[in-house]
GROMACS .gro file of N, CA, C and O in nm:
model
  376
    1MET      N    1  -2.982   7.101  10.697
    1MET     CA    2  -3.103   7.178  10.687
    1MET      C    3  -3.168   7.184  10.824
    1MET      O    4  -3.179   7.083  10.893
    2LYS      N    5  -3.209   7.301  10.863
    2LYS     CA    6  -3.274   7.320  10.992
    2LYS      C    7  -3.422   7.350  10.971
    2LYS      O    8  -3.457   7.439  10.894
    3ILE      N    9  -3.506   7.273  11.039
    3ILE     CA   10  -3.651   7.290  11.034
    3ILE      C   11  -3.701   7.312  11.176
    3ILE      O   12  -3.669   7.235  11.266
    4ARG      N   13  -3.778   7.418  11.196
    4ARG     CA   14  -3.834   7.446  11.328
    4ARG      C   15  -3.966   7.371  11.345
    4ARG      O   16  -4.047   7.367  11.252
    5VAL      N   17  -3.986   7.314  11.462
    5VAL     CA   18  -4.108   7.239  11.491
    5VAL      C   19  -4.169   7.294  11.619
    5VAL      O   20  -4.100   7.307  11.720
    6LYS      N   21  -4.297   7.325  11.611
    6LYS     CA   22  -4.372   7.368  11.729
    6LYS      C   23  -4.479   7.263  11.755
    6LYS      O   24  -4.554   7.226  11.664
    7ALA      N   25  -4.484   7.216  11.877
    7ALA     CA   26  -4.586   7.120  11.918
    7ALA      C   27  -4.671   7.186  12.025
    7ALA      O   28  -4.620   7.262  12.107
    8PHE      N   29  -4.798   7.156  12.025
    8PHE     CA   30  -4.890   7.221  12.118
    8PHE      C   31  -4.960   7.120  12.207
    8PHE      O   32  -4.978   7.005  12.171
    9ALA      N   33  -4.998   7.168  12.326
    9ALA     CA   34  -5.072   7.091  12.426
    9ALA      C   35  -4.995   6.962  12.459
    9ALA      O   36  -4.876   6.968  12.487
   10ARG      N   37  -5.060   6.850  12.457
   10ARG     CA   38  -4.998   6.722  12.494
   10ARG      C   39  -4.878   6.690  12.404
   10ARG      O   40  -4.780   6.631  12.449
   11PHE      N   41  -4.884   6.730  12.278
   11PHE     CA   42  -4.774   6.702  12.186
   11PHE      C   43  -4.645   6.773  12.230
   11PHE      O   44  -4.536   6.723  12.207
   12ARG      N   45  -4.657   6.888  12.293
   12ARG     CA   46  -4.541   6.960  12.344
   12ARG      C   47  -4.475   6.879  12.456
   12ARG      O   48  -4.353   6.874  12.467
   13GLU      N   49  -4.556   6.817  12.540
   13GLU     CA   50  -4.503   6.733  12.647
   13GLU      C   51  -4.424   6.615  12.591
   13GLU      O   52  -4.325   6.572  12.648
   14ILE      N   53  -4.469   6.563  12.479
   14ILE     CA   54  -4.406   6.446  12.417
   14ILE      C   55  -4.280   6.484  12.340
   14ILE      O   56  -4.176   6.420  12.354
   15LEU      N   57  -4.288   6.589  12.259
   15LEU     CA   58  -4.178   6.626  12.169
   15LEU      C   59  -4.088   6.736  12.222
   15LEU      O   60  -3.976   6.752  12.175
   16GLY      N   61  -4.137   6.815  12.317
   16GLY     CA   62  -4.060   6.928  12.367
   16GLY      C   63  -4.103   7.056  12.297
   16GLY      O   64  -4.178   7.054  12.199
   17SER      N   65  -4.055   7.167  12.346
   17SER     CA   66  -4.091   7.296  12.286
   17SER      C   67  -3.969   7.359  12.221
   17SER      O   68  -3.856   7.332  12.258
   18GLY      N   69  -3.995   7.443  12.123
   18GLY     CA   70  -3.885   7.511  12.055
   18GLY      C   71  -3.787   7.417  11.989
   18GLY      O   72  -3.667   7.439  11.992
   19LEU      N   73  -3.838   7.314  11.928
   19LEU     CA   74  -3.755   7.210  11.869
   19LEU      C   75  -3.704   7.253  11.731
   19LEU      O   76  -3.780   7.304  11.648
   20THR      N   77  -3.576   7.233  11.706
   20THR     CA   78  -3.518   7.254  11.574
   20THR      C   79  -3.453   7.124  11.529
   20THR      O   80  -3.367   7.071  11.599
   21LEU      N   81  -3.496   7.074  11.415
   21LEU     CA   82  -3.441   6.950  11.362
   21LEU      C   83  -3.329   6.981  11.264
   21LEU      O   84  -3.341   7.071  11.182
   22ASP      N   85  -3.223   6.906  11.274
   22ASP     CA   86  -3.111   6.919  11.182
   22ASP      C   87  -3.117   6.800  11.088
   22ASP      O   88  -3.088   6.687  11.127
   23LEU      N   89  -3.159   6.823  10.964
   23LEU     CA   90  -3.181   6.717  10.866
   23LEU      C   91  -3.087   6.732  10.748
   23LEU      O   92  -3.028   6.838  10.728
   24PRO      N   93  -3.073   6.626  10.668
   24PRO     CA   94  -2.985   6.635  10.551
   24PRO      C   95  -3.028   6.749  10.458
   24PRO      O   96  -3.148   6.775  10.444
   25PRO      N   97  -2.932   6.816  10.396
   25PRO     CA   98  -2.965   6.929  10.308
   25PRO      C   99  -3.032   6.884  10.178
   25PRO      O  100  -3.015   6.771  10.135
   26ASP      N  101  -3.106   6.976  10.120
   26ASP     CA  102  -3.165   6.959   9.987
   26ASP      C  103  -3.258   6.839   9.975
   26ASP      O  104  -3.218   6.725   9.990
   27GLY      N  105  -3.382   6.869   9.947
   27GLY     CA  106  -3.478   6.765   9.917
   27GLY      C  107  -3.541   6.695  10.036
   27GLY      O  108  -3.601   6.591  10.021
   28THR      N  109  -3.526   6.752  10.154
   28THR     CA  110  -3.587   6.690  10.272
   28THR      C  111  -3.739   6.703  10.262
   28THR      O  112  -3.791   6.811  10.237
   29THR      N  113  -3.807   6.591  10.281
   29THR     CA  114  -3.952   6.590  10.270
   29THR      C  115  -4.018   6.589  10.407
   29THR      O  116  -3.954   6.562  10.508
   30MET      N  117  -4.147   6.615  10.406
   30MET     CA  118  -4.225   6.609  10.529
   30MET      C  119  -4.220   6.468  10.588
   30MET      O  120  -4.218   6.451  10.710
   31ALA      N  121  -4.213   6.367  10.503
   31ALA     CA  122  -4.204   6.229  10.550
   31ALA      C  123  -4.079   6.210  10.637
   31ALA      O  124  -4.083   6.143  10.740
   32ALA      N  125  -3.967   6.272  10.599
   32ALA     CA  126  -3.843   6.262  10.677
   32ALA      C  127  -3.858   6.333  10.812
   32ALA      O  128  -3.810   6.284  10.914
   33VAL      N  129  -3.925   6.447  10.812
   33VAL     CA  130  -3.949   6.520  10.937
   33VAL      C  131  -4.035   6.436  11.030
   33VAL      O  132  -4.004   6.421  11.149
   34LEU      N  133  -4.142   6.378  10.978
   34LEU     CA  134  -4.231   6.296  11.060
   34LEU      C  135  -4.159   6.172  11.114
   34LEU      O  136  -4.179   6.133  11.229
   35ALA      N  137  -4.072   6.112  11.034
   35ALA     CA  138  -3.995   5.996  11.080
   35ALA      C  139  -3.903   6.035  11.196
   35ALA      O  140  -3.890   5.963  11.295
   36THR      N  141  -3.841   6.151  11.186
   36THR     CA  142  -3.754   6.201  11.294
   36THR      C  143  -3.835   6.227  11.421
   36THR      O  144  -3.792   6.194  11.531
   37LEU      N  145  -3.953   6.285  11.405
   37LEU     CA  146  -4.039   6.312  11.521
   37LEU      C  147  -4.088   6.182  11.585
   37LEU      O  148  -4.098   6.173  11.707
   38ARG      N  149  -4.117   6.082  11.502
   38ARG     CA  150  -4.157   5.950  11.556
   38ARG      C  151  -4.049   5.893  11.645
   38ARG      O  152  -4.075   5.842  11.753
   39GLU      N  153  -3.925   5.900  11.599
   39GLU     CA  154  -3.812   5.850  11.678
   39GLU      C  155  -3.799   5.928  11.809
   39GLU      O  156  -3.777   5.869  11.914
   40ARG      N  157  -3.811   6.058  11.800
   40ARG     CA  158  -3.797   6.143  11.919
   40ARG      C  159  -3.907   6.114  12.021
   40ARG      O  160  -3.882   6.117  12.141
   41ALA      N  161  -4.028   6.088  11.974
   41ALA     CA  162  -4.142   6.066  12.063
   41ALA      C  163  -4.131   5.936  12.142
   41ALA      O  164  -4.183   5.925  12.253
   42GLY      N  165  -4.065   5.838  12.085
   42GLY     CA  166  -4.050   5.710  12.155
   42GLY      C  167  -4.183   5.646  12.187
   42GLY      O  168  -4.278   5.652  12.107
   43ASP      N  169  -4.193   5.586  12.304
   43ASP     CA  170  -4.314   5.515  12.345
   43ASP      C  171  -4.435   5.605  12.358
   43ASP      O  172  -4.548   5.560  12.342
   44GLU      N  173  -4.413   5.731  12.388
   44GLU     CA  174  -4.525   5.824  12.404
   44GLU      C  175  -4.582   5.870  12.269
   44GLU      O  176  -4.685   5.937  12.264
   45GLY      N  177  -4.518   5.832  12.162
   45GLY     CA  178  -4.560   5.873  12.029
   45GLY      C  179  -4.695   5.819  11.986
   45GLY      O  180  -4.750   5.862  11.885
   46ASP      N  181  -4.751   5.724  12.062
   46ASP     CA  182  -4.882   5.668  12.027
   46ASP      C  183  -4.991   5.774  12.020
   46ASP      O  184  -5.091   5.756  11.952
   47ALA      N  185  -4.975   5.883  12.089
   47ALA     CA  186  -5.074   5.991  12.085
   47ALA      C  187  -5.070   6.064  11.951
   47ALA      O  188  -5.169   6.123  11.909
   48ILE      N  189  -4.956   6.056  11.881
   48ILE     CA  190  -4.937   6.129  11.756
   48ILE      C  191  -4.937   6.036  11.635
   48ILE      O  192  -4.991   6.070  11.530
   49PHE      N  193  -4.876   5.919  11.651
   49PHE     CA  194  -4.860   5.823  11.541
   49PHE      C  195  -4.931   5.692  11.572
   49PHE      O  196  -4.935   5.650  11.686
   50ASP      N  197  -4.984   5.628  11.466
   50ASP     CA  198  -5.050   5.499  11.488
   50ASP      C  199  -4.946   5.388  11.498
   50ASP      O  200  -4.825   5.414  11.492
   51GLU      N  201  -4.992   5.263  11.510
   51GLU     CA  202  -4.900   5.150  11.530
   51GLU      C  203  -4.810   5.123  11.411
   51GLU      O  204  -4.705   5.059  11.425
   52THR      N  205  -4.843   5.175  11.293
   52THR     CA  206  -4.757   5.158  11.176
   52THR      C  207  -4.662   5.276  11.158
   52THR      O  208  -4.584   5.279  11.063
   53GLY      N  209  -4.672   5.376  11.246
   53GLY     CA  210  -4.585   5.493  11.238
   53GLY      C  211  -4.640   5.608  11.157
   53GLY      O  212  -4.572   5.708  11.136
   54VAL      N  213  -4.763   5.595  11.110
   54VAL     CA  214  -4.827   5.701  11.030
   54VAL      C  215  -4.892   5.802  11.124
   54VAL      O  216  -4.948   5.765  11.227
   55LEU      N  217  -4.884   5.928  11.086
   55LEU     CA  218  -4.947   6.035  11.163
   55LEU      C  219  -5.096   6.006  11.178
   55LEU      O  220  -5.163   5.976  11.080
   56ARG      N  221  -5.146   6.013  11.300
   56ARG     CA  222  -5.288   5.985  11.324
   56ARG      C  223  -5.375   6.088  11.249
   56ARG      O  224  -5.337   6.204  11.235
   57ALA      N  225  -5.492   6.044  11.205
   57ALA     CA  226  -5.581   6.127  11.124
   57ALA      C  227  -5.627   6.252  11.197
   57ALA      O  228  -5.652   6.356  11.135
   58HIS      N  229  -5.638   6.247  11.330
   58HIS     CA  230  -5.687   6.363  11.405
   58HIS      C  231  -5.582   6.471  11.430
   58HIS      O  232  -5.614   6.579  11.474
   59VAL      N  233  -5.456   6.441  11.400
   59VAL     CA  234  -5.348   6.538  11.423
   59VAL      C  235  -5.352   6.646  11.314
   59VAL      O  236  -5.359   6.616  11.195
   60ILE      N  237  -5.347   6.770  11.357
   60ILE     CA  238  -5.344   6.883  11.263
   60ILE      C  239  -5.198   6.918  11.236
   60ILE      O  240  -5.123   6.949  11.329
   61LEU      N  241  -5.159   6.912  11.110
   61LEU     CA  242  -5.021   6.938  11.069
   61LEU      C  243  -5.020   7.063  10.983
   61LEU      O  244  -5.097   7.074  10.888
   62MET      N  245  -4.932   7.157  11.018
   62MET     CA  246  -4.924   7.282  10.942
   62MET      C  247  -4.779   7.312  10.904
   62MET      O  248  -4.687   7.277  10.976
   63ARG      N  249  -4.764   7.379  10.792
   63ARG     CA  250  -4.633   7.428  10.747
   63ARG      C  251  -4.649   7.578  10.722
   63ARG      O  252  -4.733   7.620  10.642
   64ASN      N  253  -4.572   7.655  10.794
   64ASN     CA  254  -4.574   7.801  10.779
   64ASN      C  255  -4.715   7.858  10.791
   64ASN      O  256  -4.755   7.945  10.715
   65GLY      N  257  -4.791   7.804  10.885
   65GLY     CA  258  -4.925   7.855  10.912
   65GLY      C  259  -5.035   7.804  10.821
   65GLY      O  260  -5.150   7.844  10.835
   66LYS      N  261  -5.004   7.714  10.729
   66LYS     CA  262  -5.105   7.659  10.639
   66LYS      C  263  -5.117   7.509  10.661
   66LYS      O  264  -5.017   7.437  10.666
   67ARG      N  265  -5.240   7.464  10.672
   67ARG     CA  266  -5.266   7.323  10.698
   67ARG      C  267  -5.220   7.237  10.580
   67ARG      O  268  -5.239   7.274  10.464
   68ILE      N  269  -5.161   7.122  10.613
   68ILE     CA  270  -5.113   7.030  10.512
   68ILE      C  271  -5.209   6.912  10.506
   68ILE      O  272  -5.235   6.846  10.607
   69GLY      N  273  -5.262   6.886  10.387
   69GLY     CA  274  -5.352   6.773  10.367
   69GLY      C  275  -5.278   6.641  10.365
   69GLY      O  276  -5.158   6.635  10.337
   70LYS      N  277  -5.349   6.536  10.393
   70LYS     CA  278  -5.291   6.402  10.398
   70LYS      C  279  -5.227   6.363  10.265
   70LYS      O  280  -5.121   6.301  10.262
   71ILE      N  281  -5.288   6.402  10.155
   71ILE     CA  282  -5.237   6.366  10.023
   71ILE      C  283  -5.102   6.431   9.996
   71ILE      O  284  -5.012   6.370   9.939
   72ASP      N  285  -5.084   6.556  10.038
   72ASP     CA  286  -4.961   6.631  10.012
   72ASP      C  287  -4.848   6.600  10.110
   72ASP      O  288  -4.733   6.635  10.086
   73ARG      N  289  -4.881   6.539  10.220
   73ARG     CA  290  -4.790   6.527  10.334
   73ARG      C  291  -4.654   6.465  10.301
   73ARG      O  292  -4.551   6.524  10.329
   74ASP      N  293  -4.652   6.348  10.243
   74ASP     CA  294  -4.525   6.276  10.226
   74ASP      C  295  -4.433   6.336  10.120
   74ASP      O  296  -4.313   6.334  10.134
   75ALA      N  297  -4.490   6.389  10.013
   75ALA     CA  298  -4.408   6.440   9.903
   75ALA      C  299  -4.363   6.584   9.920
   75ALA      O  300  -4.276   6.631   9.848
   76LEU      N  301  -4.418   6.655  10.016
   76LEU     CA  302  -4.386   6.796  10.036
   76LEU      C  303  -4.238   6.816  10.069
   76LEU      O  304  -4.187   6.759  10.164
   77VAL      N  305  -4.169   6.895   9.988
   77VAL     CA  306  -4.026   6.924  10.009
   77VAL      C  307  -4.015   7.052  10.090
   77VAL      O  308  -4.079   7.152  10.061
   78LEU      N  309  -3.929   7.051  10.192
   78LEU     CA  310  -3.915   7.164  10.283
   78LEU      C  311  -3.795   7.251  10.248
   78LEU      O  312  -3.701   7.205  10.183
   79ALA      N  313  -3.800   7.376  10.293
   79ALA     CA  314  -3.693   7.472  10.266
   79ALA      C  315  -3.608   7.492  10.390
   79ALA      O  316  -3.659   7.499  10.502
   80ASP      N  317  -3.479   7.501  10.372
   80ASP     CA  318  -3.384   7.518  10.482
   80ASP      C  319  -3.405   7.650  10.555
   80ASP      O  320  -3.410   7.755  10.494
   81GLY      N  321  -3.416   7.642  10.686
   81GLY     CA  322  -3.419   7.759  10.771
   81GLY      C  323  -3.546   7.841  10.771
   81GLY      O  324  -3.572   7.914  10.864
   82GLY      N  325  -3.626   7.827  10.667
   82GLY     CA  326  -3.743   7.911  10.659
   82GLY      C  327  -3.873   7.843  10.696
   82GLY      O  328  -3.973   7.907  10.719
   83ASP      N  329  -3.873   7.711  10.700
   83ASP     CA  330  -3.997   7.639  10.725
   83ASP      C  331  -4.018   7.611  10.873
   83ASP      O  332  -3.924   7.578  10.945
   84GLU      N  333  -4.144   7.627  10.912
   84GLU     CA  334  -4.183   7.595  11.049
   84GLU      C  335  -4.299   7.497  11.041
   84GLU      O  336  -4.397   7.522  10.972
   85ILE      N  337  -4.286   7.387  11.110
   85ILE     CA  338  -4.388   7.284  11.115
   85ILE      C  339  -4.457   7.292  11.250
   85ILE      O  340  -4.390   7.309  11.353
   86ALA      N  341  -4.590   7.280  11.250
   86ALA     CA  342  -4.666   7.284  11.375
   86ALA      C  343  -4.754   7.161  11.383
   86ALA      O  344  -4.812   7.117  11.282
   87LEU      N  345  -4.762   7.103  11.503
   87LEU     CA  346  -4.847   6.988  11.530
   87LEU      C  347  -4.946   7.023  11.638
   87LEU      O  348  -4.908   7.065  11.748
   88PHE      N  349  -5.074   7.007  11.608
   88PHE     CA  350  -5.180   7.038  11.702
   88PHE      C  351  -5.264   6.914  11.729
   88PHE      O  352  -5.297   6.841  11.634
   89PRO      N  353  -5.305   6.894  11.852
   89PRO     CA  354  -5.404   6.789  11.879
   89PRO      C  355  -5.540   6.836  11.829
   89PRO      O  356  -5.555   6.955  11.796
   90PRO      N  357  -5.638   6.747  11.824
   90PRO     CA  358  -5.771   6.793  11.780
   90PRO      C  359  -5.823   6.902  11.871
   90PRO      O  360  -5.798   6.903  11.991
   91VAL      N  361  -5.894   6.995  11.811
   91VAL     CA  362  -5.947   7.108  11.885
   91VAL      C  363  -6.099   7.092  11.896
   91VAL      O  364  -6.164   7.063  11.797
   92ALA      N  365  -6.151   7.110  12.015
   92ALA     CA  366  -6.296   7.098  12.036
   92ALA      C  367  -6.342   7.212  12.125
   92ALA      O  368  -6.263   7.278  12.191
   93GLY      N  369  -6.469   7.233  12.126
   93GLY     CA  370  -6.522   7.337  12.213
   93GLY      C  371  -6.604   7.438  12.134
   93GLY      O  372  -6.619   7.427  12.013
   94GLY      N  373  -6.650   7.535  12.202
   94GLY     CA  374  -6.735   7.627  12.130
   94GLY      C  375  -6.726   7.761  12.182
   94GLY      O  376  -6.686   7.860  12.181
   0.00000   0.00000   0.00000
């Protein structure tokens, strides 16, 4: 299963741009995607993940242009080839 990941601002520096993850077929969850991204981020992942490996509360996570809430995050099942995940740092300004 291929899932496209877009990271923005500092997260792009950590994870890279135009990233496509190759994950096991059928039933891949958002939790599996986040675990793969944690591994990829390595030591610099502290900006995205806390010390237990959980996505930091300030990170904005989206699937196909729609924000994913913390409650839905781990159980969300992704679709092969059609899903795009986006990670944004907190946005401020006016």
